[in-house]
Coordinates of C-alpha atoms in Angstrom, one line a residue:
M573 CA 62.2 -55.5 -114.0
Q574 CA 59.5 -54.6 -111.5
I575 CA 56.5 -52.2 -112.2
S576 CA 58.0 -49.7 -109.8
D577 CA 61.2 -49.6 -112.0
L578 CA 59.2 -48.5 -115.1
P579 CA 59.8 -46.8 -117.5
Y580 CA 62.8 -48.7 -118.9
P581 CA 66.0 -46.6 -118.9
D582 CA 66.5 -48.0 -122.5
P583 CA 63.7 -50.2 -124.1
G584 CA 66.3 -51.6 -126.5
V585 CA 66.4 -52.0 -130.3
P586 CA 63.4 -54.3 -131.3
D587 CA 63.5 -57.0 -133.9
A588 CA 60.7 -55.5 -136.1
R589 CA 61.1 -57.7 -139.1
T590 CA 57.9 -59.6 -138.5
G591 CA 55.3 -59.9 -135.8
P592 CA 56.4 -63.3 -134.4
R593 CA 60.0 -62.1 -134.3
F594 CA 58.9 -59.0 -132.4
L595 CA 57.1 -61.2 -129.9
L596 CA 60.1 -63.5 -129.5
W597 CA 62.3 -60.4 -128.9
L598 CA 59.9 -59.2 -126.2
G599 CA 60.0 -62.6 -124.5
R600 CA 63.8 -62.8 -124.5
G601 CA 63.9 -59.3 -122.9
Q602 CA 61.9 -60.6 -119.9
L603 CA 63.5 -64.0 -119.2
G604 CA 63.9 -63.2 -115.5
G605 CA 60.2 -62.3 -115.1
Q606 CA 59.2 -65.4 -117.1
A607 CA 61.3 -67.6 -115.0
R608 CA 59.8 -66.3 -111.8
S609 CA 56.3 -66.7 -113.2
L610 CA 57.1 -70.2 -114.3
A611 CA 58.4 -71.1 -110.8
W612 CA 55.3 -69.8 -109.0
G613 CA 53.1 -71.5 -111.7
L614 CA 54.8 -74.8 -111.1
L615 CA 54.2 -74.4 -107.3
H616 CA 50.5 -73.6 -107.9
F617 CA 49.8 -76.2 -110.5
G618 CA 51.9 -78.7 -108.6
G619 CA 49.8 -78.3 -105.6
V620 CA 46.7 -78.8 -107.8
A621 CA 48.2 -81.9 -109.3
G622 CA 49.0 -83.3 -105.9
L623 CA 45.4 -83.2 -104.7
P624 CA 44.2 -86.3 -106.5
Y625 CA 47.1 -88.4 -105.1
A626 CA 46.4 -87.0 -101.6
V627 CA 42.7 -87.9 -101.9
G628 CA 43.6 -91.4 -103.1
L629 CA 45.9 -91.9 -100.2
G630 CA 43.2 -90.7 -97.9
V631 CA 40.7 -93.1 -99.3
D632 CA 43.2 -96.0 -98.9
A633 CA 43.9 -95.0 -95.3
V634 CA 40.1 -95.0 -94.5
V635 CA 39.7 -98.4 -96.2
R636 CA 42.7 -99.8 -94.1
R637 CA 41.5 -98.0 -91.0
D638 CA 44.9 -96.4 -90.7
G639 CA 44.5 -93.4 -88.4
G640 CA 48.2 -92.3 -88.6
G641 CA 48.1 -92.5 -92.4
L642 CA 45.0 -90.3 -92.4
L643 CA 46.7 -87.7 -90.3
R644 CA 49.6 -87.7 -92.6
V645 CA 47.2 -87.2 -95.5
G646 CA 45.6 -84.3 -93.7
A647 CA 49.0 -82.6 -93.2
L648 CA 49.8 -83.2 -96.9
L649 CA 46.5 -81.6 -97.9
L650 CA 47.3 -78.6 -95.7
L651 CA 50.7 -78.2 -97.4
L652 CA 49.1 -78.5 -100.8
G653 CA 46.5 -75.9 -99.9
I654 CA 49.3 -73.5 -98.8
A655 CA 51.2 -74.2 -102.1
I656 CA 48.1 -73.6 -104.2
S657 CA 47.2 -70.4 -102.4
L658 CA 50.7 -68.9 -102.3
G659 CA 51.5 -70.1 -105.9
D660 CA 48.3 -68.6 -107.2
A661 CA 48.8 -65.2 -105.6
M662 CA 52.4 -64.9 -106.7
L663 CA 51.7 -66.3 -110.2
H664 CA 49.1 -63.7 -110.7
R665 CA 51.5 -61.0 -109.4
T666 CA 54.4 -62.0 -111.6
A667 CA 52.1 -62.6 -114.6
V668 CA 50.6 -59.2 -114.4
T669 CA 54.1 -57.7 -113.9
N670 CA 55.1 -59.4 -117.2
W671 CA 52.0 -58.1 -118.9
I672 CA 52.5 -54.5 -117.8
T673 CA 56.3 -54.4 -118.4
A674 CA 55.8 -55.8 -121.9
A675 CA 53.1 -53.3 -122.7
A676 CA 55.2 -50.5 -121.2
R677 CA 58.2 -51.5 -123.3
V678 CA 56.1 -51.4 -126.5
Q679 CA 54.7 -48.1 -125.5
Q680 CA 58.2 -46.7 -124.9
L681 CA 59.3 -48.0 -128.3
L682 CA 56.3 -46.4 -130.0
A683 CA 56.9 -43.1 -128.2
R684 CA 60.6 -43.1 -129.2
K685 CA 59.7 -43.9 -132.8
T686 CA 57.1 -41.1 -132.8
A687 CA 59.6 -38.6 -131.5
E688 CA 62.1 -39.8 -134.1
L689 CA 59.8 -39.5 -137.1
G690 CA 57.7 -36.5 -135.9
S691 CA 54.8 -35.6 -138.1
A692 CA 56.4 -37.8 -140.9
L693 CA 55.0 -40.8 -139.1
T694 CA 51.4 -40.0 -140.0
R695 CA 52.4 -39.5 -143.6
R696 CA 53.5 -43.2 -143.7
V697 CA 51.0 -44.8 -141.4
A698 CA 47.4 -43.7 -140.8
A699 CA 46.9 -41.8 -137.6
G700 CA 44.1 -44.2 -136.6
E701 CA 46.4 -47.2 -136.9
V702 CA 49.0 -45.5 -134.8
A703 CA 46.4 -44.9 -132.1
S704 CA 45.2 -48.5 -132.4
V705 CA 48.7 -49.8 -131.9
S706 CA 49.5 -47.6 -128.9
T707 CA 46.2 -48.6 -127.1
G708 CA 44.5 -51.9 -127.8
D709 CA 47.4 -53.7 -129.6
V710 CA 49.9 -53.2 -126.7
E711 CA 47.5 -54.9 -124.3
K712 CA 47.1 -58.0 -126.6
I713 CA 50.9 -58.2 -127.0
G714 CA 51.4 -58.0 -123.3
W715 CA 48.7 -60.7 -122.8
F716 CA 50.7 -63.2 -125.0
V717 CA 54.0 -62.4 -123.2
E718 CA 52.5 -63.1 -119.8
A719 CA 50.5 -66.1 -120.9
V720 CA 53.6 -68.0 -122.1
S721 CA 54.9 -68.8 -118.6
R722 CA 51.5 -69.9 -117.3
F723 CA 51.1 -72.2 -120.3
L724 CA 54.5 -73.7 -119.7
A725 CA 53.7 -74.3 -116.1
A726 CA 50.3 -75.9 -117.0
A727 CA 51.9 -78.1 -119.7
L728 CA 54.6 -79.4 -117.3
T729 CA 51.9 -80.1 -114.7
V730 CA 49.8 -82.1 -117.2
V731 CA 52.9 -84.1 -118.0
A732 CA 53.7 -84.7 -114.3
I733 CA 50.1 -85.9 -113.6
C734 CA 50.2 -88.4 -116.5
V735 CA 53.7 -89.7 -115.4
G736 CA 52.6 -89.9 -111.8
L737 CA 49.5 -91.9 -112.7
L738 CA 51.6 -94.3 -114.7
F739 CA 53.6 -95.1 -111.6
Y740 CA 50.8 -94.8 -109.0
A741 CA 48.1 -96.8 -111.0
P742 CA 49.7 -98.2 -114.1
A743 CA 46.5 -100.1 -115.1
I744 CA 44.4 -96.9 -115.4
G745 CA 47.3 -94.5 -115.9
G746 CA 48.0 -95.7 -119.5
V747 CA 44.4 -94.7 -120.5
V748 CA 45.0 -91.2 -119.1
A749 CA 48.4 -90.9 -120.7
V750 CA 47.0 -91.7 -124.1
G751 CA 43.8 -89.6 -123.7
V752 CA 45.4 -86.4 -122.5
P753 CA 47.6 -85.7 -125.6
V754 CA 44.5 -86.3 -127.7
L755 CA 42.7 -83.6 -125.6
A756 CA 45.6 -81.2 -125.9
L757 CA 45.9 -81.6 -129.7
S758 CA 42.2 -81.9 -130.4
V759 CA 41.8 -78.2 -131.1
L760 CA 44.8 -77.8 -133.4
P761 CA 42.7 -78.4 -136.6
L762 CA 40.4 -75.6 -135.6
L763 CA 43.0 -73.0 -134.7
P764 CA 43.9 -71.9 -138.3
R765 CA 40.3 -71.1 -139.1
A766 CA 39.9 -69.3 -135.8
T767 CA 43.1 -67.4 -136.4
R768 CA 42.0 -66.3 -139.8
R769 CA 38.7 -65.1 -138.5
A770 CA 40.4 -63.2 -135.7
D771 CA 42.7 -61.6 -138.2
V772 CA 39.7 -60.5 -140.3
Q773 CA 38.1 -59.0 -137.2
R774 CA 41.3 -57.2 -136.2
E775 CA 41.7 -55.8 -139.7
K776 CA 38.1 -54.5 -139.9
A777 CA 38.4 -53.1 -136.4
G778 CA 41.6 -51.3 -137.3
K779 CA 39.9 -49.8 -140.4
A780 CA 37.0 -48.7 -138.3
T781 CA 39.3 -47.0 -135.8
E782 CA 41.2 -45.3 -138.6
L783 CA 37.9 -44.0 -140.1
A784 CA 36.7 -42.8 -136.7
S785 CA 40.0 -41.0 -136.0
D786 CA 40.0 -39.3 -139.4
T787 CA 36.3 -38.4 -139.1
V788 CA 36.9 -36.8 -135.7
A789 CA 40.0 -35.0 -136.9
G790 CA 38.1 -33.4 -139.8
L791 CA 34.7 -33.0 -138.1
R792 CA 34.7 -29.2 -138.4
V793 CA 35.4 -29.4 -142.1
L794 CA 32.8 -32.1 -142.6
R795 CA 30.1 -30.0 -140.9
G796 CA 31.1 -27.0 -143.0
I797 CA 30.5 -28.9 -146.3
G798 CA 27.5 -31.0 -145.0
G799 CA 29.3 -34.3 -145.2
E800 CA 29.0 -35.2 -141.5
E801 CA 26.0 -37.7 -142.1
L802 CA 27.8 -39.3 -145.0
F803 CA 30.9 -40.2 -142.9
L804 CA 28.7 -41.2 -140.0
G805 CA 26.9 -43.6 -142.3
R806 CA 30.3 -45.0 -143.5
Y807 CA 31.4 -45.5 -139.9
R808 CA 28.1 -47.1 -139.0
E809 CA 28.5 -49.6 -141.9
A810 CA 32.2 -50.3 -140.8
S811 CA 31.2 -50.9 -137.2
Q812 CA 28.5 -53.4 -138.4
E813 CA 31.2 -55.2 -140.4
V814 CA 33.3 -55.4 -137.2
R815 CA 30.3 -56.8 -135.3
R816 CA 29.7 -59.5 -137.9
A817 CA 33.4 -60.4 -138.0
A818 CA 33.5 -60.6 -134.2
V819 CA 30.4 -62.9 -134.1
R820 CA 32.0 -65.2 -136.7
S821 CA 35.3 -65.3 -134.7
A822 CA 33.4 -65.9 -131.4
R823 CA 31.6 -68.9 -132.9
M824 CA 34.9 -70.5 -133.7
W825 CA 36.3 -69.9 -130.2
A826 CA 33.0 -71.2 -128.7
L827 CA 33.4 -74.4 -130.8
I828 CA 37.0 -74.8 -129.5
A829 CA 35.7 -74.3 -125.9
A830 CA 33.0 -76.8 -126.5
V831 CA 35.5 -79.4 -127.8
Q832 CA 37.6 -78.8 -124.7
V833 CA 34.6 -79.6 -122.5
L834 CA 33.3 -82.5 -124.5
L835 CA 36.5 -84.5 -124.9
P836 CA 37.6 -84.2 -121.3
G837 CA 34.1 -85.3 -120.2
A838 CA 34.4 -88.3 -122.5
L839 CA 37.8 -89.2 -121.1
M840 CA 36.4 -88.9 -117.5
I841 CA 33.5 -91.3 -118.4
T842 CA 36.0 -93.7 -119.9
V843 CA 38.2 -93.6 -116.9
V844 CA 35.3 -94.2 -114.5
W845 CA 33.9 -97.0 -116.6
Y846 CA 37.2 -98.7 -117.2
G847 CA 38.4 -98.2 -113.6
A848 CA 35.2 -99.7 -112.3
V849 CA 35.8 -102.8 -114.4
L850 CA 39.4 -103.0 -113.1
V851 CA 38.1 -102.7 -109.5
T852 CA 35.6 -105.4 -110.1
D853 CA 38.4 -107.7 -111.5
G854 CA 40.6 -106.9 -108.5
R855 CA 43.3 -105.3 -110.6
L856 CA 42.7 -101.8 -109.1
V857 CA 41.9 -100.6 -105.6
V858 CA 39.3 -98.0 -104.8
G859 CA 41.9 -95.4 -103.8
E860 CA 43.6 -95.7 -107.1
L861 CA 40.3 -95.3 -109.0
V862 CA 39.5 -92.2 -107.0
A863 CA 43.0 -90.8 -107.6
A864 CA 42.7 -91.4 -111.4
F865 CA 39.2 -89.8 -111.5
S866 CA 40.4 -86.8 -109.5
A867 CA 43.5 -86.5 -111.7
V868 CA 41.4 -86.3 -114.8
A869 CA 39.0 -83.8 -113.2
T870 CA 41.9 -81.7 -112.0
M871 CA 43.6 -81.7 -115.4
L872 CA 40.7 -79.7 -116.8
Y873 CA 42.0 -76.6 -115.0
P874 CA 45.6 -76.6 -116.5
L875 CA 44.2 -77.7 -119.9
R876 CA 42.3 -74.5 -120.1
H877 CA 45.6 -72.7 -120.5
F878 CA 46.2 -74.5 -123.8
Q879 CA 43.2 -72.7 -125.2
E880 CA 44.3 -69.4 -123.7
I881 CA 47.8 -69.5 -125.2
A882 CA 46.2 -70.3 -128.6
M883 CA 43.8 -67.3 -128.3
A884 CA 46.6 -65.0 -127.0
Y885 CA 48.8 -65.8 -129.9
S886 CA 46.0 -65.5 -132.4
F887 CA 45.0 -62.1 -131.1
S888 CA 48.6 -60.8 -130.5
R889 CA 50.1 -61.9 -133.8
P890 CA 48.4 -59.3 -135.9
S891 CA 48.8 -56.7 -133.2
A892 CA 52.6 -57.5 -133.1
A893 CA 52.7 -57.2 -136.9
R894 CA 51.1 -53.7 -136.8
A895 CA 53.5 -52.7 -134.0
A896 CA 56.5 -54.1 -136.0
R897 CA 55.4 -52.2 -139.1
V898 CA 55.5 -48.9 -137.2
L899 CA 58.7 -49.7 -135.4
S900 CA 60.5 -50.7 -138.6
L901 CA 60.0 -47.2 -140.1
T902 CA 63.2 -45.1 -140.3
R903 CA 64.0 -41.5 -140.9
T904 CA 65.3 -42.2 -144.3
G905 CA 62.8 -42.7 -147.1
D906 CA 64.7 -45.7 -148.6
G907 CA 64.6 -47.7 -145.3
G908 CA 68.3 -47.1 -144.5
P909 CA 69.6 -46.8 -141.0
A910 CA 67.9 -44.2 -138.8
D911 CA 71.2 -42.7 -137.5
A912 CA 74.2 -43.3 -139.7
G913 CA 76.2 -40.9 -137.5
A914 CA 77.7 -38.6 -140.2
A915 CA 79.9 -35.8 -139.0
A916 CA 78.0 -32.6 -138.1
P917 CA 78.5 -29.7 -140.6
A918 CA 80.5 -26.7 -139.7
P919 CA 78.4 -23.8 -138.2
G920 CA 77.1 -21.2 -140.7
G921 CA 76.2 -23.5 -143.6
D922 CA 73.4 -22.9 -146.0
L923 CA 70.2 -25.0 -145.9
Y924 CA 69.3 -26.5 -149.3
D925 CA 66.5 -28.8 -150.5
P926 CA 67.7 -30.8 -153.5
E927 CA 64.1 -31.7 -154.6
T928 CA 62.8 -28.2 -155.0
G929 CA 66.0 -26.2 -155.2
V930 CA 65.0 -24.0 -152.3
L931 CA 68.1 -22.3 -150.8
A932 CA 68.1 -20.6 -147.4
P933 CA 71.4 -18.7 -146.9
A934 CA 73.1 -18.9 -143.5
G935 CA 72.0 -16.1 -141.2
A936 CA 69.2 -14.9 -143.5
F937 CA 65.4 -14.6 -143.0
T938 CA 64.1 -16.6 -145.9
A939 CA 60.4 -16.9 -146.8
V940 CA 59.1 -19.7 -149.0
V941 CA 55.8 -19.4 -150.8
C942 CA 54.0 -22.6 -152.0
G943 CA 50.7 -22.5 -153.7
D944 CA 50.1 -26.1 -152.6
P945 CA 49.8 -26.5 -148.7
D946 CA 50.7 -30.2 -149.0
L947 CA 53.8 -29.3 -150.9
A948 CA 54.7 -26.8 -148.1
G949 CA 54.2 -29.5 -145.5
R950 CA 56.5 -32.0 -147.3
L951 CA 59.1 -29.3 -147.8
A952 CA 59.1 -28.5 -144.1
E953 CA 59.6 -32.3 -143.4
R954 CA 62.6 -32.4 -145.7
L955 CA 64.1 -29.3 -144.3
G956 CA 63.8 -31.0 -140.8
G957 CA 65.7 -34.0 -142.0
H958 CA 62.8 -36.3 -142.8
P959 CA 62.6 -37.2 -146.5
T960 CA 59.1 -37.8 -147.7
D961 CA 57.9 -40.7 -149.8
S962 CA 56.6 -38.6 -152.6
V963 CA 59.6 -39.3 -154.8
A964 CA 61.4 -42.6 -154.9
G965 CA 64.9 -42.3 -153.4
A966 CA 64.2 -38.8 -152.1
R967 CA 66.7 -37.3 -149.6
S968 CA 66.3 -34.7 -146.9
A969 CA 67.7 -31.2 -147.0
L970 CA 71.5 -30.4 -146.9
L971 CA 72.9 -28.2 -144.2
G972 CA 76.4 -27.1 -145.1
G973 CA 76.5 -29.8 -147.7
V974 CA 75.7 -32.6 -145.2
A975 CA 72.4 -34.5 -145.5
L976 CA 70.4 -34.1 -142.3
D977 CA 69.0 -37.6 -142.4
E978 CA 72.6 -39.0 -142.3
L979 CA 73.2 -37.2 -139.0
A980 CA 72.5 -38.7 -135.6
L981 CA 69.0 -37.8 -134.5
D982 CA 70.1 -35.7 -131.5
T983 CA 72.5 -33.8 -133.7
A984 CA 70.0 -33.1 -136.4
R985 CA 67.5 -31.9 -133.8
E986 CA 70.0 -29.5 -132.3
L987 CA 70.8 -28.0 -135.7
V988 CA 67.3 -27.7 -137.2
L989 CA 63.9 -27.2 -135.5
V990 CA 60.7 -27.5 -137.5
Q991 CA 57.4 -26.1 -136.1
D992 CA 54.6 -27.5 -138.2
K993 CA 51.3 -25.7 -138.8
D994 CA 49.5 -27.6 -136.0
P995 CA 51.8 -27.6 -133.0
V996 CA 50.8 -29.4 -129.8
L997 CA 50.8 -27.9 -126.3
L998 CA 51.0 -30.5 -123.5
S999 CA 49.4 -29.9 -120.1
G1000 CA 51.5 -28.3 -117.4
T1001 CA 52.6 -24.9 -116.3
L1002 CA 53.9 -22.3 -118.7
R1003 CA 57.4 -22.7 -117.1
E1004 CA 57.3 -26.4 -117.9
L1005 CA 56.3 -25.6 -121.5
F1006 CA 59.5 -23.6 -121.9
D1007 CA 61.7 -26.2 -120.2
V1008 CA 63.1 -27.4 -123.5
P1009 CA 66.6 -27.9 -124.8
A1010 CA 67.9 -24.5 -125.7
S1011 CA 71.0 -22.5 -126.3
G1012 CA 70.2 -20.1 -123.4
S1013 CA 70.7 -17.0 -125.6
V1014 CA 66.9 -16.3 -125.7
T1015 CA 65.0 -15.9 -122.5
P1016 CA 61.3 -17.0 -122.2
A1017 CA 60.4 -13.4 -121.7
A1018 CA 62.1 -12.3 -124.9
A1019 CA 60.4 -15.1 -126.8
L1020 CA 57.0 -14.3 -125.4
E1021 CA 57.4 -10.7 -126.3
A1022 CA 58.5 -11.5 -129.9
A1023 CA 55.5 -13.8 -130.3
Q1024 CA 53.1 -11.1 -128.9
C1025 CA 51.8 -13.2 -126.0
D1026 CA 50.9 -10.5 -123.5
D1027 CA 47.2 -11.2 -123.8
V1028 CA 47.9 -14.9 -123.4
L1029 CA 49.7 -14.3 -120.2
D1030 CA 46.9 -12.2 -118.9
A1031 CA 44.3 -14.9 -119.8
L1032 CA 46.3 -17.7 -118.1
L1033 CA 46.8 -15.5 -115.0
Q1034 CA 43.0 -14.7 -114.8
S1035 CA 42.1 -18.4 -115.1
A1036 CA 44.7 -19.5 -112.5
P1037 CA 44.0 -19.8 -108.7
D1038 CA 44.4 -16.6 -106.6
T1039 CA 47.6 -18.0 -105.1
V1040 CA 49.4 -17.9 -108.5
R1041 CA 51.0 -14.5 -109.0
D1042 CA 53.5 -15.3 -111.8
P1043 CA 51.9 -16.2 -115.2
M1044 CA 54.8 -18.6 -115.7
D1045 CA 53.3 -20.8 -112.9
A1046 CA 49.8 -20.8 -114.5
R1047 CA 48.7 -24.1 -115.8
I1048 CA 47.9 -24.9 -119.4
T1049 CA 45.1 -27.5 -120.0
E1050 CA 45.6 -30.5 -122.2
R1051 CA 46.5 -29.4 -125.8
G1052 CA 45.7 -25.8 -124.6
R1053 CA 42.0 -26.3 -125.0
S1054 CA 41.2 -23.3 -122.7
L1055 CA 43.0 -21.0 -125.2
S1056 CA 42.0 -19.8 -128.6
G1057 CA 43.7 -21.1 -131.8
G1058 CA 45.7 -17.9 -132.1
Q1059 CA 46.9 -18.0 -128.5
R1060 CA 48.0 -21.6 -128.8
Q1061 CA 49.8 -20.8 -132.0
R1062 CA 51.7 -17.9 -130.4
L1063 CA 52.7 -19.9 -127.4
A1064 CA 54.0 -22.6 -129.6
L1065 CA 56.0 -20.0 -131.6
A1066 CA 57.5 -18.6 -128.4
R1067 CA 58.5 -22.1 -127.4
S1068 CA 60.3 -22.6 -130.7
L1069 CA 62.0 -19.2 -130.5
V1070 CA 63.3 -19.9 -127.0
T1071 CA 65.2 -23.0 -128.2
D1072 CA 67.3 -20.7 -130.5
P1073 CA 68.4 -23.5 -133.0
E1074 CA 70.9 -22.8 -135.7
V1075 CA 68.1 -23.2 -138.2
L1076 CA 64.4 -22.5 -137.4
V1077 CA 61.7 -23.6 -139.9
L1078 CA 58.2 -22.3 -139.3
D1079 CA 55.2 -23.5 -141.3
E1080 CA 52.4 -20.9 -141.3
P1081 CA 53.3 -19.6 -137.8
T1082 CA 50.7 -16.8 -137.9
S1083 CA 47.7 -18.3 -139.8
A1084 CA 45.4 -17.9 -136.8
V1085 CA 46.2 -14.3 -135.7
D1086 CA 44.9 -11.0 -137.0
S1087 CA 46.9 -8.8 -139.3
H1088 CA 48.0 -6.2 -136.7
T1089 CA 49.3 -8.9 -134.4
E1090 CA 50.9 -10.7 -137.4
A1091 CA 52.8 -7.6 -138.4
R1092 CA 54.3 -7.2 -134.9
I1093 CA 55.1 -11.0 -134.8
A1094 CA 56.9 -10.7 -138.1
D1095 CA 59.0 -7.8 -136.7
G1096 CA 59.7 -9.8 -133.5
I1097 CA 60.9 -12.9 -135.4
A1098 CA 63.1 -10.8 -137.6
A1099 CA 64.7 -9.0 -134.7
L1100 CA 65.1 -12.0 -132.4
R1101 CA 66.5 -14.2 -135.1
S1102 CA 68.8 -11.6 -136.6
G1103 CA 72.0 -13.4 -137.8
R1104 CA 70.4 -16.8 -137.5
T1105 CA 69.0 -18.9 -140.3
T1106 CA 65.2 -18.7 -140.4
V1107 CA 62.8 -20.2 -142.9
V1108 CA 59.1 -19.3 -142.9
L1109 CA 56.7 -21.1 -145.2
A1110 CA 53.8 -18.6 -145.6
S1111 CA 51.9 -16.5 -148.1
S1112 CA 51.0 -13.6 -145.9
P1113 CA 52.3 -10.2 -147.4
L1114 CA 53.0 -9.0 -143.8
L1115 CA 55.5 -11.8 -143.2
L1116 CA 56.9 -11.9 -146.7
D1117 CA 57.7 -8.1 -146.6
R1118 CA 59.9 -8.6 -143.5
A1119 CA 61.9 -11.4 -145.1
D1120 CA 65.4 -10.8 -146.5
R1121 CA 64.6 -12.9 -149.5
V1122 CA 61.5 -14.7 -150.8
V1123 CA 61.4 -17.9 -152.8
L1124 CA 58.4 -19.1 -154.9
V1125 CA 58.0 -22.8 -155.3
H1126 CA 56.0 -23.4 -158.5
E1127 CA 55.1 -26.9 -159.8
G1128 CA 57.6 -28.4 -157.4
R1129 CA 60.6 -26.2 -158.3
A1130 CA 62.0 -23.0 -156.8
L1131 CA 62.0 -19.9 -159.0
P1132 CA 64.6 -17.2 -158.8
A1133 CA 64.5 -15.5 -155.4
G1134 CA 64.0 -11.8 -154.6
T1135 CA 62.4 -9.5 -152.1
H1136 CA 58.7 -9.4 -151.7
R1137 CA 58.3 -6.2 -153.6
E1138 CA 60.6 -7.3 -156.4
L1139 CA 58.6 -10.4 -157.0
L1140 CA 55.3 -8.6 -156.8
L1141 CA 56.5 -6.3 -159.6
G1142 CA 58.2 -8.9 -161.8
E1143 CA 56.7 -12.3 -161.2
P1144 CA 53.0 -12.8 -162.1
R1145 CA 52.9 -16.3 -160.7
Y1146 CA 54.1 -15.0 -157.3
R1147 CA 51.6 -12.2 -157.4
A1148 CA 48.7 -14.6 -158.1
V1149 CA 49.6 -16.8 -155.1
V1150 CA 50.1 -13.9 -152.6
T1151 CA 47.2 -11.7 -153.7
R1152 CA 44.8 -14.6 -154.4
E1153 CA 44.1 -13.3 -157.9
T1154 CA 41.3 -14.9 -159.9
D1155 CA 42.0 -16.3 -163.4
E1156 CA 40.3 -13.2 -164.9
E1157 CA 42.5 -10.9 -162.9
Q1158 CA 45.6 -12.8 -163.9
R1159 CA 44.6 -12.5 -167.6
R1160 CA 44.0 -8.8 -167.2
A1161 CA 47.4 -8.4 -165.6
G1162 CA 49.0 -10.4 -168.4
I1163 CA 47.7 -8.1 -171.1
G1164 CA 48.6 -4.9 -169.2
L1165 CA 45.1 -3.8 -168.1
A1166 CA 46.4 -3.6 -164.6
G1167 CA 50.0 -2.5 -164.3
P1168 CA 52.4 -3.8 -161.7
A1169 CA 52.6 -0.4 -160.0
E1170 CA 48.8 -0.4 -159.5
E1171 CA 48.9 -4.0 -158.2
L1172 CA 51.7 -3.1 -155.8
T1173 CA 49.8 0.0 -154.6
G1174 CA 46.7 -2.1 -154.0
I1175 CA 48.6 -4.7 -152.0
E1176 CA 50.3 -2.1 -149.8
E1177 CA 46.9 -0.5 -149.1
S1178 CA 45.4 -3.8 -148.2
A1179 CA 48.3 -4.6 -146.0

């Protein structure tokens, strides 16, 4: 896999049981890239390892006054220089390719998991943690994957240097062969503590990221209640904890780096001293001493990769654990298989939620009223085939008697579409926005008309360049930032309508529009979705009055359904939610001081 071939046609099914298993799975998926990187690394480090022997041969040739030998050494040095340069360039190229492809694979896996779970993902994992995994963690995971091949090349080179010295200068080579393993293993006792400190730093940094993400997401509310400074103080304190943890971690890695400078220096001094003694005794020639000294000095370069692989693993292990935690989530609340592949239900089945008892008959426009917005959000998730974790063993809704979470994901998405209360608009043209899987029965023009988007089209056309004549070719900025909240909401509604699924679930689709526009949108939805199953979670009388039937969910259970007017007259609990009655008004209504007819008249006048 080359960078130009990204993204992967299929990133595969990851082994997300643990962080180390996930790293091993990533490494196995890039064996070809690892082999190429290892080969170029061996060429590079082999050229570096050959320099001491070439220098030793050159010194011997000078001592013997062998001109031909000196020329041969010069040619050898030229070849080694070419090998070092070419190997270094290609090693860097292949290593970066391994890094980017590993990070891209993780990004694709996370994107696929996000698309599979939808908004249910942030109900199980904090939004800040998801953001941390998809940004900083993927880089650390890619770092470890690409560092493995360079470490293996460095380790094989160190072994080759030691073996070569044993044959070239046995008297001094034994000292080097004994000292190098000590150098390589000297930092092992320090690694557990360094890893623990790195884990603490990562944990605190992740919490700080989550806090920052949640604070930014709720900044408008925080300013409204005067809690902005309180949360800024909390984030300031969390960031200082991250700084202190980072300093403690850096001290350990600095100590490891110091040990890897001190011990090789001690070995070098030992080699020079012992080699000088051997030269004086006549058991070692000067060229062999120079070769041994150069070999020890050269080994400092590949030995640095021992520290790098330790750091890469220490930093990537918690990152891989967080990624594995996200990737191990499934659509089912009990951790079952994401796609069991049950047979799709026959068309025209009723939609039923077993937890609340909400029933949406096939082909009807059903409105659901929940006094608790969180309960409405969880109900929308279940109706879309994502059981929530609120109840142990909870299941998703049934369509035609078949559980949606037992269907293949593509099948479930074709049958039921859920638009949550905060839909997202991606950047691009309006035509691209409506380029979604659809039945073809509803045109974009009809959907835009039903969602009352005339003023949105005018606004997009006015802000577009003069060369744009068709509003469908006008561009929408990222997340629709150039549009108002109501305009974004109506465009998202039109996008949902154009898909024309068998079942459409809308969570507060008109909460950001005025009452006159809301009334027209309600009529448009009812007309465009005639004969199709539509569920709207709302408490607006304008929407509820257009529904074929209305269901009130009280204390987690559905009460008997009826029309909007029937429930206003006969169900005080429904009237209290829809009219926003105070406790005093509810008590007055309960003892007959305000009759149902008067209440109904007042509601109609306000509507």
